[in-house]
Coordinates of C-alpha atoms and ligand atoms in Angstrom, one line a residue:
Chain A
M620 CA -3.5 1.1 17.1
S621 CA -6.0 3.9 17.8
V622 CA -7.5 6.1 15.2
R623 CA -6.0 9.6 15.2
Y624 CA -8.5 12.0 14.0
R625 CA -6.0 14.9 14.1
D626 CA -4.3 13.1 11.3
I627 CA -7.0 13.7 8.9
S628 CA -6.6 16.9 6.8
W629 CA -7.7 17.9 3.3
R630 CA -4.8 16.0 2.0
F631 CA -7.3 13.1 1.6
L632 CA -8.3 14.9 -1.6
K633 CA -5.1 13.9 -3.2
V634 CA -5.8 10.2 -2.6
L635 CA -9.4 10.8 -3.9
H636 CA -7.8 12.4 -7.0
R637 CA -6.0 9.1 -7.6
D638 CA -9.0 7.1 -7.7
V639 CA -10.8 9.7 -9.9
V640 CA -7.8 9.5 -12.5
V641 CA -8.2 5.8 -12.5
A642 CA -12.0 5.9 -12.8
K643 CA -11.6 8.3 -15.9
R644 CA -9.7 5.7 -17.7
L645 CA -12.6 3.3 -17.3
W646 CA -15.4 5.8 -17.6
K647 CA -17.2 3.9 -20.4
V648 CA -17.7 0.7 -18.3
N649 CA -18.5 2.7 -15.1
F650 CA -21.2 4.6 -16.9
L651 CA -22.9 1.6 -18.7
V652 CA -24.0 -0.3 -15.7
P653 CA -26.1 2.4 -14.0
L654 CA -27.3 3.5 -17.6
L655 CA -28.6 0.1 -18.4
E656 CA -29.3 -1.6 -15.2
P657 CA -32.7 0.4 -14.6
A658 CA -33.6 0.0 -18.3
F659 CA -33.4 -3.9 -17.7
Y660 CA -35.4 -3.9 -14.5
I661 CA -38.1 -1.7 -16.0
L662 CA -38.5 -3.8 -19.1
A663 CA -38.6 -7.0 -17.1
F664 CA -41.1 -5.8 -14.6
G665 CA -42.9 -3.4 -16.7
L666 CA -43.5 -5.8 -19.7
G667 CA -43.0 -9.2 -18.0
F668 CA -44.8 -8.8 -14.6
R669 CA -47.5 -6.3 -15.8
T670 CA -50.2 -8.8 -15.8
L671 CA -49.0 -10.7 -12.7
I672 CA -48.7 -7.9 -10.2
G673 CA -51.5 -5.2 -9.7
D674 CA -51.3 -1.7 -8.4
V675 CA -49.4 -0.8 -5.2
D676 CA -50.7 1.4 -2.6
Y677 CA -47.9 3.6 -1.1
A678 CA -48.3 6.6 1.1
G679 CA -51.7 7.1 -0.2
L680 CA -50.8 7.0 -3.7
K681 CA -52.0 4.2 -6.3
L682 CA -48.9 3.4 -8.1
T683 CA -48.1 1.0 -11.0
Y684 CA -45.6 -1.7 -9.7
V685 CA -42.9 -0.2 -11.9
E686 CA -43.6 3.2 -10.5
F687 CA -43.3 1.8 -7.2
L688 CA -40.0 -0.1 -7.9
A689 CA -38.1 2.5 -10.0
P690 CA -37.0 4.7 -7.0
A691 CA -35.8 1.7 -5.1
L692 CA -33.6 0.6 -7.9
I693 CA -31.7 3.9 -7.5
A694 CA -31.3 3.1 -3.7
S695 CA -30.1 -0.3 -4.3
A696 CA -27.5 0.9 -6.9
V697 CA -26.4 3.2 -4.2
M698 CA -25.7 0.3 -1.9
W699 CA -24.1 -2.0 -4.4
N700 CA -21.8 0.5 -5.9
S701 CA -20.2 1.8 -2.8
F702 CA -20.0 -1.6 -1.0
F703 CA -18.4 -3.2 -3.8
E704 CA -15.9 -0.4 -4.2
T705 CA -14.6 -0.6 -0.5
T706 CA -14.6 -4.3 -0.4
F707 CA -13.4 -5.8 -3.8
G708 CA -12.0 -2.4 -5.0
S709 CA -10.2 -1.3 -1.8
F710 CA -9.0 -5.0 -1.0
V711 CA -7.4 -5.1 -4.4
R712 CA -5.6 -1.8 -3.9
M713 CA -4.6 -2.6 -0.4
Y714 CA -3.7 -6.4 -0.7
Y715 CA -2.5 -7.1 -4.2
Q716 CA -1.5 -3.8 -5.6
K717 CA 0.1 -2.5 -2.4
T718 CA -1.3 1.0 -3.3
F719 CA -1.6 2.0 0.3
D720 CA 1.8 1.0 1.3
G721 CA 3.2 3.1 -1.4
I722 CA 1.1 6.1 -0.2
L723 CA 2.2 5.6 3.2
A724 CA 5.8 6.6 2.2
T725 CA 4.4 10.2 1.4
P726 CA 3.1 12.9 3.9
V727 CA -0.5 11.3 3.8
S728 CA -1.9 9.4 6.8
L729 CA -3.6 6.0 6.9
E730 CA -6.8 7.7 8.0
E731 CA -6.6 9.9 5.1
I732 CA -6.3 7.0 2.7
I733 CA -9.3 5.3 4.4
V734 CA -11.5 8.3 4.3
A735 CA -10.6 9.0 0.5
E736 CA -11.5 5.5 -0.2
M737 CA -15.0 5.8 1.5
V738 CA -15.6 9.0 0.0
Y739 CA -14.8 7.8 -3.5
A740 CA -17.1 4.9 -3.1
A741 CA -19.7 7.3 -2.1
L742 CA -19.1 9.4 -5.0
R743 CA -19.4 6.2 -7.2
S744 CA -22.9 5.8 -5.6
T745 CA -23.8 9.3 -6.2
A746 CA -22.7 9.2 -10.0
A747 CA -24.6 6.1 -10.5
A748 CA -27.8 7.6 -8.7
A749 CA -27.3 10.7 -11.0
I750 CA -27.3 8.7 -14.2
M751 CA -30.2 6.6 -13.1
V752 CA -32.2 9.8 -12.3
A753 CA -31.2 11.2 -15.7
V754 CA -32.7 8.0 -17.3
L755 CA -35.7 7.7 -15.2
T756 CA -36.9 11.3 -15.0
P757 CA -37.7 11.7 -18.6
L758 CA -39.6 8.5 -18.5
G759 CA -41.8 9.9 -15.7
F760 CA -40.8 7.6 -12.9
V761 CA -38.9 10.4 -11.1
A762 CA -40.3 13.8 -10.2
F763 CA -38.6 16.9 -11.2
P764 CA -37.1 19.1 -9.6
A765 CA -37.1 17.0 -6.3
C766 CA -35.1 14.6 -8.1
L767 CA -32.1 16.8 -8.0
L768 CA -31.7 16.0 -4.3
I769 CA -31.5 12.3 -4.8
P770 CA -27.7 12.4 -5.5
L771 CA -27.3 14.1 -2.2
V772 CA -29.2 11.2 -0.4
A773 CA -27.1 8.8 -2.5
F774 CA -23.9 10.4 -1.3
L775 CA -25.0 10.1 2.3
G776 CA -26.3 6.6 1.8
G777 CA -23.2 5.7 -0.2
M778 CA -20.9 6.5 3.0
V779 CA -22.8 4.3 5.1
F780 CA -22.3 1.3 2.9
A781 CA -18.8 2.4 2.0
A782 CA -18.0 2.3 5.7
A783 CA -19.7 -1.1 6.3
G784 CA -17.6 -2.4 3.3
M785 CA -14.4 -0.9 4.8
I786 CA -15.0 -2.7 8.3
F787 CA -15.1 -6.2 6.3
T788 CA -12.0 -5.2 4.2
G789 CA -10.2 -4.6 7.4
A790 CA -11.2 -7.8 8.9
I791 CA -11.4 -10.4 6.0
P792 CA -8.4 -12.5 5.4
T793 CA -8.9 -13.4 1.7
I794 CA -10.9 -11.8 -1.1
D795 CA -13.4 -14.5 -1.8
M796 CA -14.7 -14.2 1.9
F797 CA -16.6 -11.2 0.7
N798 CA -19.3 -13.4 -0.5
L799 CA -20.2 -14.0 3.2
P800 CA -21.3 -10.5 4.1
I801 CA -22.9 -10.1 0.8
F802 CA -24.9 -13.3 1.3
L803 CA -25.7 -12.4 4.9
F804 CA -26.3 -8.7 4.9
I805 CA -26.4 -7.0 1.3
T806 CA -28.7 -9.7 -0.5
P807 CA -31.2 -9.7 2.3
M808 CA -31.3 -5.9 2.5
F809 CA -31.8 -5.8 -1.3
L810 CA -34.7 -8.0 -1.1
F811 CA -36.3 -7.0 2.0
S812 CA -35.8 -3.3 2.7
S813 CA -39.2 -2.2 1.2
T814 CA -37.4 -2.3 -2.2
F815 CA -39.7 -4.9 -4.1
F816 CA -42.8 -4.7 -1.8
P817 CA -44.2 -2.0 0.5
M818 CA -44.1 -2.5 4.2
T819 CA -47.9 -2.1 4.9
D820 CA -48.8 -5.8 4.8
V821 CA -45.6 -7.1 6.6
P822 CA -46.1 -8.3 10.2
V823 CA -44.5 -5.8 12.8
W824 CA -41.3 -7.9 13.5
G825 CA -40.7 -7.7 9.7
R826 CA -41.3 -4.0 9.6
V827 CA -39.0 -3.5 12.6
L828 CA -36.1 -5.6 11.1
S829 CA -36.5 -3.7 7.8
W830 CA -36.5 -0.4 9.6
A831 CA -33.4 -1.2 11.1
T832 CA -31.4 -1.6 7.8
P833 CA -29.8 1.4 6.3
L834 CA -31.1 0.5 2.7
Y835 CA -34.7 1.0 4.1
H836 CA -34.0 4.6 4.8
V837 CA -32.2 5.3 1.5
V838 CA -35.1 3.7 -0.5
E839 CA -37.7 5.6 1.7
L840 CA -35.9 9.0 1.0
T841 CA -35.3 8.3 -2.6
R842 CA -38.9 7.3 -2.9
G843 CA -40.1 10.4 -1.1
L844 CA -38.1 12.6 -3.6
A845 CA -39.2 10.5 -6.7
L846 CA -42.9 10.4 -6.0
G847 CA -43.3 13.4 -3.7
A848 CA -44.8 11.3 -0.9
M849 CA -43.4 8.8 1.7
D850 CA -44.6 6.2 4.3
S851 CA -42.1 7.4 6.9
D852 CA -40.4 10.7 8.4
P853 CA -37.7 12.0 6.2
W854 CA -35.9 13.6 9.2
V855 CA -35.8 10.4 10.9
S856 CA -34.2 8.6 8.0
L857 CA -31.7 11.5 7.4
A858 CA -30.8 11.3 11.0
Y859 CA -30.3 7.7 10.8
L860 CA -28.2 7.6 8.0
L861 CA -26.1 10.5 9.4
I862 CA -25.5 8.6 12.6
A863 CA -24.8 5.4 10.7
S864 CA -22.2 7.1 8.7
I865 CA -20.4 8.4 11.6
V866 CA -20.5 5.3 13.7
L867 CA -19.7 2.9 10.9
G868 CA -16.9 5.3 9.7
D869 CA -15.3 5.3 12.9
L870 CA -15.5 1.5 13.1
A871 CA -14.1 1.3 9.5
L872 CA -11.0 3.4 10.5
R873 CA -10.4 1.3 13.4
S874 CA -10.8 -1.9 11.5
M875 CA -8.3 -0.8 8.8
K876 CA -5.8 0.6 11.2
R877 CA -5.8 -2.7 12.9
R878 CA -5.1 -4.5 9.9
L879 CA -2.6 -2.2 8.2
V880 CA -0.4 -0.8 11.1
K881 CA 2.3 -3.4 11.4
Chain B
M288 CA 14.9 1.0 18.3
V289 CA 12.8 -2.2 19.3
K290 CA 10.3 -3.7 17.0
R291 CA 7.9 -6.5 18.1
Y292 CA 5.2 -8.2 16.1
G293 CA 3.1 -10.0 18.5
A294 CA 5.4 -12.6 20.0
I295 CA 8.3 -12.0 17.5
T296 CA 10.9 -9.6 18.2
A297 CA 12.2 -8.6 14.8
V298 CA 14.4 -5.7 16.1
K299 CA 16.0 -6.2 19.5
G300 CA 17.7 -2.7 20.3
V301 CA 19.5 -1.3 17.5
S302 CA 20.9 2.0 17.5
F303 CA 22.8 4.0 14.8
C304 CA 23.3 7.5 13.5
V305 CA 23.5 8.7 10.0
P306 CA 25.1 12.3 9.5
R307 CA 23.7 14.5 6.6
G308 CA 25.1 13.8 3.3
E309 CA 26.4 10.2 4.2
F310 CA 25.6 7.0 2.2
F311 CA 24.8 4.4 4.8
G312 CA 24.1 0.8 4.3
L313 CA 22.3 -1.8 6.3
L314 CA 23.3 -5.4 5.7
G315 CA 21.9 -8.5 7.0
P316 CA 20.7 -12.1 6.1
N317 CA 17.0 -12.7 5.4
G318 CA 14.9 -11.8 8.2
A319 CA 17.7 -10.0 10.0
G320 CA 15.3 -7.1 10.5
K321 CA 16.4 -4.6 7.9
T322 CA 12.9 -3.8 6.5
S323 CA 11.5 -3.6 9.9
L324 CA 14.1 -1.0 10.9
I325 CA 13.5 1.1 7.7
R326 CA 9.7 0.9 8.1
M327 CA 10.0 2.5 11.5
I328 CA 12.3 5.2 10.1
Y329 CA 9.8 6.4 7.6
G330 CA 7.0 6.1 10.0
F331 CA 5.3 3.1 8.4
S332 CA 5.4 1.0 11.5
P333 CA 5.4 2.5 15.0
L334 CA 8.3 1.9 17.3
S335 CA 7.6 -0.8 19.9
E336 CA 10.3 0.8 22.1
G337 CA 13.1 3.4 21.9
E338 CA 13.5 6.8 20.2
L339 CA 14.0 7.8 16.6
L340 CA 14.9 11.3 15.3
V341 CA 15.0 12.0 11.6
F342 CA 16.2 15.5 10.8
G343 CA 16.2 16.0 14.6
K344 CA 12.6 15.5 14.8
D345 CA 10.4 12.8 16.6
I346 CA 8.9 10.3 13.8
G347 CA 5.8 9.7 16.2
T348 CA 4.7 13.4 16.3
Q349 CA 6.5 15.0 13.2
W350 CA 5.9 12.2 10.6
R351 CA 4.4 14.5 8.1
Y352 CA 7.4 16.9 8.2
I353 CA 9.8 14.1 7.8
R354 CA 7.9 12.2 5.1
S355 CA 7.7 15.3 3.1
R356 CA 11.5 15.5 3.0
I357 CA 12.4 11.8 2.4
G358 CA 11.9 9.5 -0.6
V359 CA 11.3 5.9 0.0
C360 CA 11.7 2.9 -2.2
Q361 CA 10.1 -0.1 -0.7
Q362 CA 11.2 -3.7 -1.0
D363 CA 7.9 -4.7 -2.5
N364 CA 6.7 -3.1 -5.8
T365 CA 4.3 -0.4 -4.9
L366 CA 3.9 1.3 -8.3
D367 CA 0.2 1.9 -9.1
P368 CA -0.6 -0.5 -11.9
D369 CA -4.0 1.3 -12.6
L370 CA -1.9 4.2 -13.8
S371 CA 0.7 4.9 -16.6
V372 CA 4.3 5.8 -15.9
E373 CA 3.7 9.4 -16.1
Q374 CA 0.6 9.4 -14.0
N375 CA 2.4 7.4 -11.2
L376 CA 4.7 10.3 -11.0
H377 CA 2.0 13.0 -11.3
V378 CA -0.2 11.5 -8.6
F379 CA 2.6 10.8 -6.2
A380 CA 3.6 14.5 -6.6
G381 CA 0.1 15.2 -5.6
Y382 CA 0.7 13.5 -2.2
F383 CA 3.6 15.9 -1.4
N384 CA 1.2 18.7 -2.3
M385 CA 3.3 19.9 -5.3
K386 CA 2.2 22.5 -7.6
P387 CA 1.2 21.5 -11.1
A388 CA 4.1 23.4 -12.9
E389 CA 6.6 22.0 -10.6
T390 CA 5.2 18.5 -10.8
R391 CA 5.6 18.6 -14.7
S392 CA 9.0 19.9 -14.7
R393 CA 10.2 17.5 -12.0
T394 CA 8.6 14.6 -13.8
D395 CA 10.2 15.5 -17.1
E396 CA 13.6 15.8 -15.5
L397 CA 13.2 12.4 -13.6
L398 CA 12.1 10.6 -16.7
E399 CA 15.1 11.9 -18.5
F400 CA 17.4 11.1 -15.8
F401 CA 16.2 7.5 -15.4
A402 CA 16.0 7.0 -19.3
L403 CA 12.3 6.5 -19.2
Q404 CA 10.9 9.3 -21.5
H405 CA 10.1 6.8 -24.2
K406 CA 7.9 4.8 -21.7
R407 CA 6.0 8.0 -20.5
R408 CA 2.5 6.7 -21.5
S409 CA 3.2 2.9 -21.0
K410 CA 1.4 1.1 -18.5
V411 CA 3.4 0.0 -15.4
M412 CA 2.6 -3.6 -16.1
D413 CA 4.3 -3.5 -19.5
L414 CA 7.8 -2.3 -18.0
S415 CA 10.6 -4.7 -17.6
G416 CA 12.0 -5.3 -14.0
G417 CA 14.7 -2.9 -14.5
M418 CA 12.6 -0.1 -15.9
A419 CA 10.1 -0.7 -13.2
R420 CA 12.8 -0.4 -10.5
R421 CA 14.0 2.8 -12.2
L422 CA 10.4 4.2 -12.0
V423 CA 10.3 3.4 -8.3
L424 CA 13.4 5.4 -7.8
A425 CA 12.2 8.3 -9.9
R426 CA 9.0 8.3 -8.0
A427 CA 11.1 8.3 -4.7
L428 CA 12.9 11.4 -5.8
I429 CA 9.7 13.3 -7.1
N430 CA 9.8 15.6 -4.0
N431 CA 13.6 16.4 -4.0
P432 CA 14.2 14.5 -0.9
E433 CA 17.1 15.3 1.4
L434 CA 17.3 11.6 2.6
L435 CA 16.5 8.6 0.3
I436 CA 15.7 5.4 1.8
L437 CA 16.1 2.3 -0.4
D438 CA 15.2 -1.2 0.5
E439 CA 17.1 -3.6 -1.8
P440 CA 16.8 -1.1 -4.8
T441 CA 18.6 -3.4 -7.4
T442 CA 17.4 -6.9 -6.3
G443 CA 16.5 -8.8 -9.5
L444 CA 18.3 -6.5 -12.0
D445 CA 20.7 -7.4 -14.5
P446 CA 24.3 -6.1 -14.1
Q447 CA 23.6 -3.3 -16.7
S448 CA 20.6 -2.0 -14.8
R449 CA 22.4 -2.2 -11.6
H450 CA 25.5 -0.2 -12.8
Q451 CA 23.0 2.3 -14.2
V452 CA 21.3 2.8 -10.9
W453 CA 24.6 3.0 -9.2
D454 CA 25.8 5.8 -11.4
R455 CA 22.6 7.6 -10.8
L456 CA 22.8 7.5 -7.1
G457 CA 26.6 8.4 -7.4
A458 CA 25.2 11.6 -9.3
L459 CA 22.8 12.3 -6.6
R460 CA 25.5 12.0 -3.9
E461 CA 27.2 14.9 -5.6
R462 CA 24.1 17.1 -4.9
G463 CA 24.3 16.4 -1.2
L464 CA 21.7 13.6 -0.8
S465 CA 21.8 11.4 2.2
L466 CA 21.1 7.7 1.6
L467 CA 20.0 4.8 3.8
L468 CA 20.2 1.6 1.8
T469 CA 19.8 -2.2 2.4
T470 CA 21.1 -4.8 0.0
H471 CA 22.3 -8.4 -0.3
Y472 CA 24.9 -7.5 -3.0
M473 CA 28.1 -6.8 -1.3
D474 CA 29.7 -5.2 -4.1
E475 CA 26.8 -2.6 -4.1
A476 CA 27.3 -1.9 -0.5
A477 CA 31.1 -1.7 -0.8
S478 CA 30.9 0.7 -3.8
L479 CA 28.0 2.9 -2.9
C480 CA 28.3 3.3 1.1
E481 CA 30.6 5.2 3.2
R482 CA 29.5 3.3 6.3
L483 CA 27.8 0.0 6.8
L484 CA 26.0 -1.6 9.7
I485 CA 25.5 -5.4 9.7
V486 CA 22.6 -6.7 11.6
D487 CA 21.4 -10.2 12.3
H488 CA 18.6 -11.6 14.3
G489 CA 17.5 -8.1 15.1
K490 CA 20.8 -7.1 16.7
A491 CA 23.6 -4.9 15.4
L492 CA 26.8 -6.9 14.9
V493 CA 29.3 -4.4 13.6
E494 CA 29.6 -0.9 12.2
G495 CA 32.0 0.8 10.1
S496 CA 33.4 1.6 6.6
P497 CA 33.6 -1.2 4.2
Q498 CA 37.4 -1.1 4.4
E499 CA 37.7 -1.1 8.0
L500 CA 35.2 -4.0 8.3
I501 CA 37.2 -5.9 5.9
E502 CA 40.5 -5.3 7.6
E503 CA 39.2 -5.9 11.0
H504 CA 37.1 -9.0 10.4
A505 CA 38.4 -10.6 7.3
G506 CA 42.0 -9.6 7.2
R507 CA 43.9 -8.9 4.1
N508 CA 43.9 -12.2 2.2
I509 CA 41.6 -15.2 2.2
I510 CA 43.2 -18.5 1.8
E511 CA 40.8 -21.3 0.9
I512 CA 42.2 -24.9 1.1
S513 CA 40.5 -28.0 0.2
P514 CA 40.5 -30.8 1.5
A515 CA 42.3 -29.9 4.6
P516 CA 45.8 -31.6 4.6
D517 CA 47.0 -33.3 7.9
G518 CA 48.2 -31.0 10.4
L519 CA 46.6 -27.7 9.1
L520 CA 43.9 -27.5 11.8
A521 CA 46.6 -28.0 14.4
F522 CA 48.7 -25.6 13.0
L523 CA 46.0 -22.9 12.7
E524 CA 45.1 -23.6 16.3
A525 CA 48.8 -23.1 17.6
K526 CA 49.0 -19.9 15.5
G527 CA 45.8 -18.6 16.8
A528 CA 44.7 -17.9 13.3
A529 CA 41.1 -17.1 12.4
Y530 CA 39.5 -19.6 10.1
D531 CA 36.2 -21.3 9.3
D532 CA 36.1 -25.1 9.0
L533 CA 33.5 -26.0 6.4
G534 CA 34.2 -29.6 6.5
D535 CA 35.5 -30.1 2.9
R536 CA 37.0 -26.8 3.0
I537 CA 39.0 -24.5 5.3
V538 CA 38.7 -20.8 4.9
I539 CA 41.5 -18.9 6.6
Y540 CA 41.4 -15.2 7.3
A541 CA 45.1 -14.0 6.9
G542 CA 45.8 -10.7 8.5
A543 CA 48.6 -8.6 7.1
E544 CA 51.0 -8.9 10.1
S545 CA 51.8 -12.5 10.7
G546 CA 53.8 -14.6 8.2
L547 CA 50.8 -16.9 8.2
E548 CA 50.1 -16.5 4.6
E549 CA 53.6 -17.4 3.4
T550 CA 53.7 -20.5 5.7
L551 CA 50.4 -21.7 4.5
R552 CA 51.4 -21.3 0.9
T553 CA 54.5 -23.3 1.2
R554 CA 53.5 -25.9 3.6
F555 CA 49.8 -26.6 3.0
C556 CA 48.9 -25.6 -0.4
I557 CA 49.0 -29.1 -1.8
D558 CA 45.8 -30.0 -3.7
Q559 CA 43.3 -27.2 -4.1
C560 CA 44.4 -23.7 -2.8
T561 CA 43.1 -20.3 -3.5
I562 CA 44.5 -17.0 -2.3
R563 CA 42.4 -13.8 -2.9
P564 CA 42.0 -10.5 -1.5
A565 CA 39.4 -10.3 1.4
G566 CA 36.1 -8.8 0.6
L567 CA 32.9 -7.6 2.3
E568 CA 31.2 -11.0 1.6
D569 CA 33.8 -12.7 3.7
V570 CA 33.2 -10.3 6.6
F571 CA 29.3 -10.9 6.1
L572 CA 29.6 -14.9 6.0
R573 CA 32.1 -14.9 8.9
L574 CA 29.9 -12.7 11.2
T575 CA 26.5 -14.0 10.3
G576 CA 27.4 -17.7 9.8
R577 CA 26.7 -19.9 6.7
G578 CA 23.5 -21.5 7.6
L579 CA 20.4 -20.7 5.6
R580 CA 17.9 -18.4 6.9
E581 CA 14.0 -18.6 7.3
Ligands
ATP1491 N1 4.2 -7.7 9.5 C1 4.9 -8.7 10.2 N2 4.2 -9.5 11.1 C2 4.9 -10.5 11.6 N3 6.3 -10.6 11.6 C3 6.9 -9.9 10.6 C4 6.4 -8.9 10.0 N4 7.1 -8.3 9.1 C5 8.4 -9.0 9.5 N5 8.2 -9.9 10.2 C6 9.4 -10.7 10.8 O1 10.4 -10.1 11.4 C7 11.6 -10.6 11.1 C8 12.3 -9.5 10.3 O2 11.8 -9.3 9.1 P1 12.4 -8.1 8.1 O3 11.4 -8.1 6.9 O4 12.6 -6.8 8.8 O5 13.6 -8.8 7.7 P2 14.7 -8.3 6.4 O6 16.0 -8.0 7.1 O7 14.2 -7.1 5.8 O8 14.8 -9.6 5.5 P3 14.9 -9.6 3.9 O9 16.3 -9.6 3.6 O10 14.3 -11.0 3.7 O11 14.1 -8.6 3.4 C9 11.3 -11.8 10.3 O12 11.4 -12.9 11.2 C10 10.0 -11.7 9.7 O13 9.3 -12.9 9.5
MG1492 MG1 13.7 -6.8 3.8

């Protein structure tokens, strides 16, 4: 079953609206995680690791380890939020709740449902990033007013991870098998995409691998906006994320259509 | 219409036509292909072969137009458990691009029509089976459809709830609604539908009004005799009578014309013998066999 782009209209906003109505019911839980998560990391690394790790050289700046880490926490929250939403979240709606089946009896196309799911996931990333920026800016870890652009980066990055998650949702037979892509892709990205250590001392092959991951580009852009300087070219990273969201988005639509059109 | 799932052909060329305003029923054993047919009609599944027009429009290209004018109650429960009763209707109205004012008035109207006002803010999970089914029906009517498609709307309901649903559907008939219904309840089909199509193994078997089908395929009365007395089978063969031999029981379909019924009553009703008017269930079992499906 091929993807029909002409079947995508603004009606996808109605499906998005559904997800937002549900999110509002759970807003307290949804807000708590991005609010507390950076606090935990900063406490752990700021207090616990302070004596173990010295300063970090990044893009000509001399940073404490926590200053280096804080923007990357925002970037990885972007990844986790949208990837979880289009894997576990969408799978439950698709498979257990049959929400998509119900919607397919109305003048909404499957393409619109999938687009709405991905946009919703990206918006969750955006909201998480915005909350974290609101926590980290007054603490001095994120520069004002450039930080106001971080949610935009979060949305774009969120679309990339949402699409990646959706590809697996279309392909995976049972819900517990999501552990596999998480173990194989998400966790390594979380650890090796210049999140916890700068790329300067890493051998070339490591740098290339890291560069190839979307998280690296989200981390770099977030760091650039938070610190006012970055190691790489922001336009390259933006282009990477834009292209990745389009390519992966198309693959996600294909994957879900193959699964759901019977 | 033909529908294939990989190597399985679930629908092997079925044709039918439902005129506007008619209540039309699809009957068939488990796995006959009813849901497959229905899913093609509302554009959930693409046709493997064939042509399908709804309101005179092609489902392949005009699906959005068609779906905005129909209401569907699927066989599986697709109510949104994340939303309350009222929110289920509101959100669904959104998919049809309904205006907020219209959505509110229509929601109130339907909650009242299906006696669900008191559950307005309940979670869907907390509804009984009957109430959930009524909510599915209410949701299917949110857009004031011209055609209502119901896939086993009353399965699992108690007699009270089923009668309530039938009453509501009867009221909608007065307003000119068309209905396409599948059911395993013969009394439901006989009392609601003007015309029926019996399908089995993906093929259409017979089509007609419940009365026509009964007269044509089950006769007037059914005579069940058990165990079969000597000479009964030979007698039935000689008369060319229609009957099913179930081993311990003989089911005879007695038409109005022959004096068969009278003869059987006097000559063969020795031990256990029941005579009752023929019904749709007799037609169904006779045409689709008594073997278990799937
Ligand atoms: N998505 C699917 N993939 C593969 N086979 C399917 C699929 N859906 C239905 N079938 C098969 O097609 C045949 C017809 O199924 P269908 O659901 O249309 O029957 P039905 O008449 O609705 O049965 P029931 O009364 O049990 O609901 C069955 O053999 C079923 O196993
Ligand atoms: Mg069915």
